[in-house]
């Protein structure tokens, strides 16, 4: 049976280039091109967009993105062993795939991209959260990207979309939902990957908002939520006492009971507190 793009099936590519997965590089490959195309579709219409992909590996998702009509794909891969396989994909799609060999934490991807830009990736678990935090905390907002469509371990995905009072609610949820709409759009079982990881995975789709959902200073909000969630089981009058002797009055003035705990407080109330602290 033919593939979506006439190139060899991924199992053959992996065999031909001897791409045994390495755990230390977070390598769990997707080999079903129908599935990678489906993930690509979760990013919306790609035809007028440049796509940044982190960690293309043997190129399953890359091929899905190209088949779904991405204008250009910039793929940043740390493992030099994958480069010949990726070069074959680039050759089959003249001018549409650029591969950079390097660490995504160090490469300045923006220099190689033209807006509108979407980020789509099956992220290596060891750098996934750090990359997400960087994408969510640029110097200026709105950021260079329009949307992030990212595969994580399911537990991390649940932290991104979590709501107050849930076990997964914390700083990552606040950070993601403050300036984005975030939702889980697909859940994948371990068997979808080669080798199979121990846990389920999930694709999260984040669309940037033009500005914050509720006004607040990013640094103040970050400071407060870090203090509050570092001691998430403590009452806020205690975890936030570093804000000064007025802490109880400040909490009360924005409608937060000083005996409440961080995990009960909505994003809207954290933003109100951040504004109150900034005034003080
Ligand atoms: N996209 C492929 C797929 O879906 O089958 C591979 C995904 S695999 C989970 C993660 C990929 O990220 C691997 O190819 C790995 O070599 C690469 N990688 C790991 N750390 C990286 C880093 N710091 N920068 C760029 N790529 C990295």
Coordinates of C-alpha atoms and ligand atoms in Angstrom, one line a residue:
X1 CA 0.0 0.0 0.0
X2 CA 1.3 3.5 -0.8
X3 CA 2.2 6.1 1.8
X4 CA 0.6 9.6 2.0
X5 CA 3.6 11.1 0.1
X6 CA 5.0 8.3 -2.0
X7 CA 8.1 8.1 0.3
X8 CA 8.9 4.7 2.0
X9 CA 7.0 3.7 5.1
X10 CA 8.6 4.9 8.4
X11 CA 9.6 1.3 9.5
X12 CA 11.7 1.1 6.3
X13 CA 13.2 4.5 6.9
X14 CA 14.2 3.5 10.4
X15 CA 15.7 0.3 9.2
X16 CA 17.6 1.9 6.3
X17 CA 19.1 4.6 8.5
X18 CA 19.5 2.4 11.6
X19 CA 17.5 4.8 13.8
X20 CA 17.3 2.8 17.0
X21 CA 15.4 5.0 19.5
X22 CA 17.5 6.5 22.3
X23 CA 15.9 7.0 25.6
X24 CA 18.1 10.0 26.7
X25 CA 16.8 11.9 23.7
X26 CA 13.1 11.2 24.5
X27 CA 12.7 9.2 21.3
X28 CA 9.3 7.6 21.0
X29 CA 8.5 7.7 17.3
X30 CA 5.1 7.8 15.6
X31 CA 5.1 5.5 12.6
X32 CA 1.5 5.7 11.4
X33 CA 1.4 8.5 8.8
X34 CA -2.4 8.7 8.9
X35 CA -2.1 9.5 12.6
X36 CA 0.6 12.1 12.1
X37 CA -1.5 13.7 9.4
X38 CA -4.4 13.8 11.9
X39 CA -2.2 15.5 14.5
X40 CA -1.1 18.0 11.8
X41 CA -4.8 18.8 11.1
X42 CA -5.3 19.7 14.8
X43 CA -3.2 22.8 14.1
X44 CA -5.9 24.1 11.7
X45 CA -5.2 25.4 8.2
X46 CA -1.5 25.2 7.5
X47 CA -1.5 26.3 3.9
X48 CA -0.5 29.9 4.6
X49 CA 1.7 29.2 7.5
X50 CA 5.3 28.4 8.4
X51 CA 5.5 25.6 10.9
X52 CA 8.2 25.2 13.6
X53 CA 8.6 21.5 14.5
X54 CA 10.9 20.5 17.4
X55 CA 12.4 17.0 17.2
X56 CA 11.3 15.6 13.8
X57 CA 13.2 12.3 14.4
X58 CA 12.7 10.1 11.4
X59 CA 10.1 12.5 10.1
X60 CA 6.6 11.0 10.7
X61 CA 5.0 14.2 11.9
X62 CA 7.1 16.3 9.4
X63 CA 5.6 14.3 6.5
X64 CA 2.1 14.7 8.0
X65 CA 2.6 18.5 8.2
X66 CA 3.8 18.7 4.6
X67 CA 1.0 16.4 3.3
X68 CA -1.5 18.7 5.1
X69 CA -0.2 21.6 3.1
X70 CA 2.2 23.5 5.4
X71 CA 3.7 26.4 3.4
X72 CA 7.1 25.7 5.0
X73 CA 8.4 23.5 7.8
X74 CA 11.4 24.4 9.9
X75 CA 12.5 21.3 11.8
X76 CA 15.1 21.4 14.6
X77 CA 16.6 18.0 15.5
X78 CA 19.4 17.3 18.0
X79 CA 20.2 13.7 16.8
X80 CA 22.5 13.8 13.7
X81 CA 21.5 10.2 12.9
X82 CA 18.1 11.5 11.7
X83 CA 19.5 14.0 9.2
X84 CA 19.8 11.8 6.1
X85 CA 16.2 10.6 6.5
X86 CA 15.0 14.2 6.8
X87 CA 17.1 15.2 3.8
X88 CA 15.1 12.6 1.7
X89 CA 11.9 14.3 2.8
X90 CA 13.3 17.7 2.0
X91 CA 14.2 16.5 -1.5
X92 CA 10.7 15.2 -2.1
X93 CA 9.2 18.7 -1.2
X94 CA 11.5 21.2 -2.8
X95 CA 11.8 24.5 -0.9
X96 CA 9.3 23.4 1.8
X97 CA 11.4 21.7 4.5
X98 CA 14.5 23.2 6.2
X99 CA 16.2 21.1 8.8
X100 CA 18.5 22.6 11.5
X101 CA 20.8 20.2 13.4
X102 CA 20.9 21.6 16.9
X103 CA 19.3 21.9 20.4
X104 CA 15.9 23.5 20.3
X105 CA 16.7 25.2 23.6
X106 CA 19.5 27.1 21.8
X107 CA 18.4 27.6 18.2
X108 CA 16.9 31.0 17.3
X109 CA 14.1 29.5 15.2
X110 CA 12.4 32.9 14.6
X111 CA 15.3 34.0 12.4
X112 CA 14.3 31.3 9.9
X113 CA 10.5 31.8 10.0
X114 CA 8.0 34.1 8.3
X115 CA 4.7 34.9 10.0
X116 CA 2.1 33.6 10.3
X117 CA 3.9 30.9 12.4
X118 CA 2.5 27.8 14.0
X119 CA 4.4 25.4 16.3
X120 CA 3.6 21.7 16.0
X121 CA 5.7 19.0 17.7
X122 CA 5.8 15.6 19.4
X123 CA 8.1 17.0 22.1
X124 CA 10.9 15.1 23.8
X125 CA 9.7 14.7 27.3
X126 CA 12.9 15.9 28.9
X127 CA 12.7 19.5 27.4
X128 CA 9.0 19.7 26.6
X129 CA 7.8 21.7 29.6
X130 CA 10.8 24.0 29.4
X131 CA 10.1 24.8 25.8
X132 CA 6.4 25.4 26.5
X133 CA 7.2 27.8 29.3
X134 CA 9.6 29.7 27.0
X135 CA 6.9 30.0 24.3
X136 CA 4.4 31.2 26.9
X137 CA 6.7 33.8 28.4
X138 CA 8.2 36.0 25.6
X139 CA 9.4 39.5 26.3
X140 CA 6.4 40.9 24.4
X141 CA 2.9 39.7 23.8
X142 CA 1.5 38.6 21.4
X143 CA 4.3 36.2 20.7
X144 CA 5.7 35.3 17.2
X145 CA 3.5 32.1 17.0
X146 CA -0.3 31.9 16.5
X147 CA -0.8 28.5 18.0
X148 CA 1.0 25.6 19.6
X149 CA -0.1 22.1 18.9
X150 CA 2.0 19.9 21.1
X151 CA 2.2 16.3 22.2
X152 CA 3.1 15.7 25.9
X153 CA 2.8 13.0 28.4
X154 CA -0.9 13.0 29.3
X155 CA -0.2 14.1 32.9
X156 CA 1.6 17.2 31.6
X157 CA -1.3 18.0 29.2
X158 CA -3.7 17.7 32.1
X159 CA -1.6 20.3 34.1
X160 CA -1.9 22.7 31.1
X161 CA -5.7 22.6 30.9
X162 CA -6.5 22.1 34.6
X163 CA -9.1 24.1 36.4
X164 CA -9.1 25.2 40.2
X165 CA -9.7 22.5 42.8
X166 CA -8.3 19.7 40.5
X167 CA -5.2 17.7 41.4
X168 CA -3.4 19.0 38.3
X169 CA -4.1 22.7 38.8
X170 CA -1.0 24.8 39.3
X171 CA 1.3 27.4 37.8
X172 CA 1.4 25.7 34.4
X173 CA -2.4 26.0 34.0
X174 CA -2.3 29.7 35.1
X175 CA 0.5 30.5 32.7
X176 CA -1.1 28.7 29.8
X177 CA -4.6 30.0 30.3
X178 CA -3.8 33.6 31.1
X179 CA -3.0 34.4 27.5
X180 CA -4.2 31.4 25.5
X181 CA -7.1 29.1 25.0
X182 CA -5.9 25.7 25.8
X183 CA -7.5 22.3 25.2
X184 CA -6.6 18.6 24.9
X185 CA -7.6 17.6 21.4
X186 CA -6.3 14.0 21.2
X187 CA -5.3 11.2 23.6
X188 CA -2.9 8.5 22.4
X189 CA -2.2 5.1 24.0
X190 CA 1.4 4.0 24.6
X191 CA 1.1 1.5 21.6
X192 CA 0.8 4.4 19.2
X193 CA 4.6 4.9 19.6
X194 CA 7.7 2.9 18.9
X195 CA 9.1 2.1 21.4
X196 CA 5.9 2.4 23.6
X197 CA 6.4 4.7 26.5
X198 CA 5.0 3.7 30.0
X199 CA 2.2 6.3 30.0
X200 CA -0.5 7.7 27.7
X201 CA 0.2 10.9 25.7
X202 CA -2.0 13.8 24.7
X203 CA -2.0 16.6 22.1
X204 CA -2.7 20.0 23.5
X205 CA -3.8 22.9 21.2
X206 CA -3.1 26.4 22.5
X207 CA -4.3 29.4 20.6
X208 CA -2.8 32.8 21.7
X209 CA -5.1 35.6 22.8
X210 CA -4.3 39.1 21.6
X211 CA -3.8 40.1 25.2
X212 CA -4.1 38.7 28.7
X213 CA -7.5 37.3 29.7
X214 CA -7.4 39.5 32.8
X215 CA -5.0 42.4 33.3
X216 CA -2.0 41.8 35.5
X217 CA 1.7 42.5 35.5
X218 CA 3.5 39.3 34.3
X219 CA 6.3 39.5 36.8
X220 CA 4.0 40.2 39.8
X221 CA 1.6 37.4 38.7
X222 CA 4.5 35.0 38.4
X223 CA 5.9 36.0 41.8
X224 CA 2.6 35.5 43.6
X225 CA 1.7 32.2 41.9
X226 CA 5.2 30.8 42.5
X227 CA 4.9 31.6 46.3
X228 CA 1.4 30.3 46.5
X229 CA 2.0 27.0 44.7
X230 CA 5.4 26.3 46.3
X231 CA 3.4 25.6 49.4
X232 CA 0.1 24.6 47.8
X233 CA -1.3 22.9 50.9
X234 CA -0.8 26.0 53.1
X235 CA -3.3 28.8 53.6
X236 CA -2.6 31.8 51.4
X237 CA -2.1 34.1 54.4
X238 CA 0.8 31.9 55.3
X239 CA 2.3 30.9 51.8
X240 CA 2.1 34.6 50.8
X241 CA 3.3 36.2 54.0
X242 CA 6.5 37.3 52.0
X243 CA 4.2 40.0 50.5
X244 CA 4.3 41.9 53.8
X245 CA 2.2 42.5 56.9
X246 CA -0.8 43.7 54.7
X247 CA -1.2 40.3 53.1
X248 CA -4.5 39.4 54.8
X249 CA -6.0 42.8 54.0
X250 CA -4.9 42.5 50.4
X251 CA -6.4 39.1 50.0
X252 CA -9.7 40.2 51.6
X253 CA -9.8 43.3 49.4
X254 CA -10.0 41.2 46.2
X255 CA -12.4 38.7 47.7
X256 CA -10.0 35.9 48.6
X257 CA -10.4 34.3 52.0
X258 CA -7.0 34.4 53.7
X259 CA -7.6 30.8 54.8
X260 CA -8.0 29.6 51.2
X261 CA -5.3 27.5 49.5
X262 CA -3.7 28.2 46.2
X263 CA -5.4 25.3 44.4
X264 CA -8.9 26.8 45.1
X265 CA -8.1 30.2 43.5
X266 CA -9.1 31.0 40.0
X267 CA -6.9 32.7 37.4
X268 CA -9.2 35.8 37.6
X269 CA -8.7 36.1 41.4
X270 CA -4.9 35.6 41.1
X271 CA -4.9 38.4 38.5
X272 CA -6.9 40.7 40.8
X273 CA -4.4 40.0 43.6
X274 CA -1.5 40.7 41.3
X275 CA -3.1 44.1 40.5
X276 CA -3.6 44.8 44.1
X277 CA 0.0 43.9 45.0
X278 CA 1.3 46.0 42.1
X279 CA -0.7 49.0 43.5
X280 CA 0.7 48.5 47.0
Ligands
LIG1 N1 8.6 13.9 15.7 C1 9.0 12.5 15.8 C2 7.8 11.6 15.9 O1 6.7 12.2 16.2 O2 7.9 10.4 15.6 C3 9.9 12.2 17.0 C4 9.4 12.6 18.3 S1 10.4 12.1 19.7 C5 9.2 12.1 21.0 C6 11.4 13.5 20.1 C7 12.4 14.0 19.1 O3 13.1 15.1 19.7 C8 13.5 13.0 18.9 O4 13.8 12.9 17.5 C9 14.8 13.6 19.6 O5 16.0 13.2 19.0 C10 14.5 15.0 19.5 N2 15.1 15.9 20.5 C11 15.4 15.6 21.8 N3 15.9 16.6 22.5 C12 16.0 17.6 21.6 C13 16.4 19.0 21.7 N4 16.9 19.5 22.8 N5 16.3 19.8 20.5 C14 15.8 19.2 19.4 N6 15.4 18.0 19.3 C15 15.5 17.2 20.3

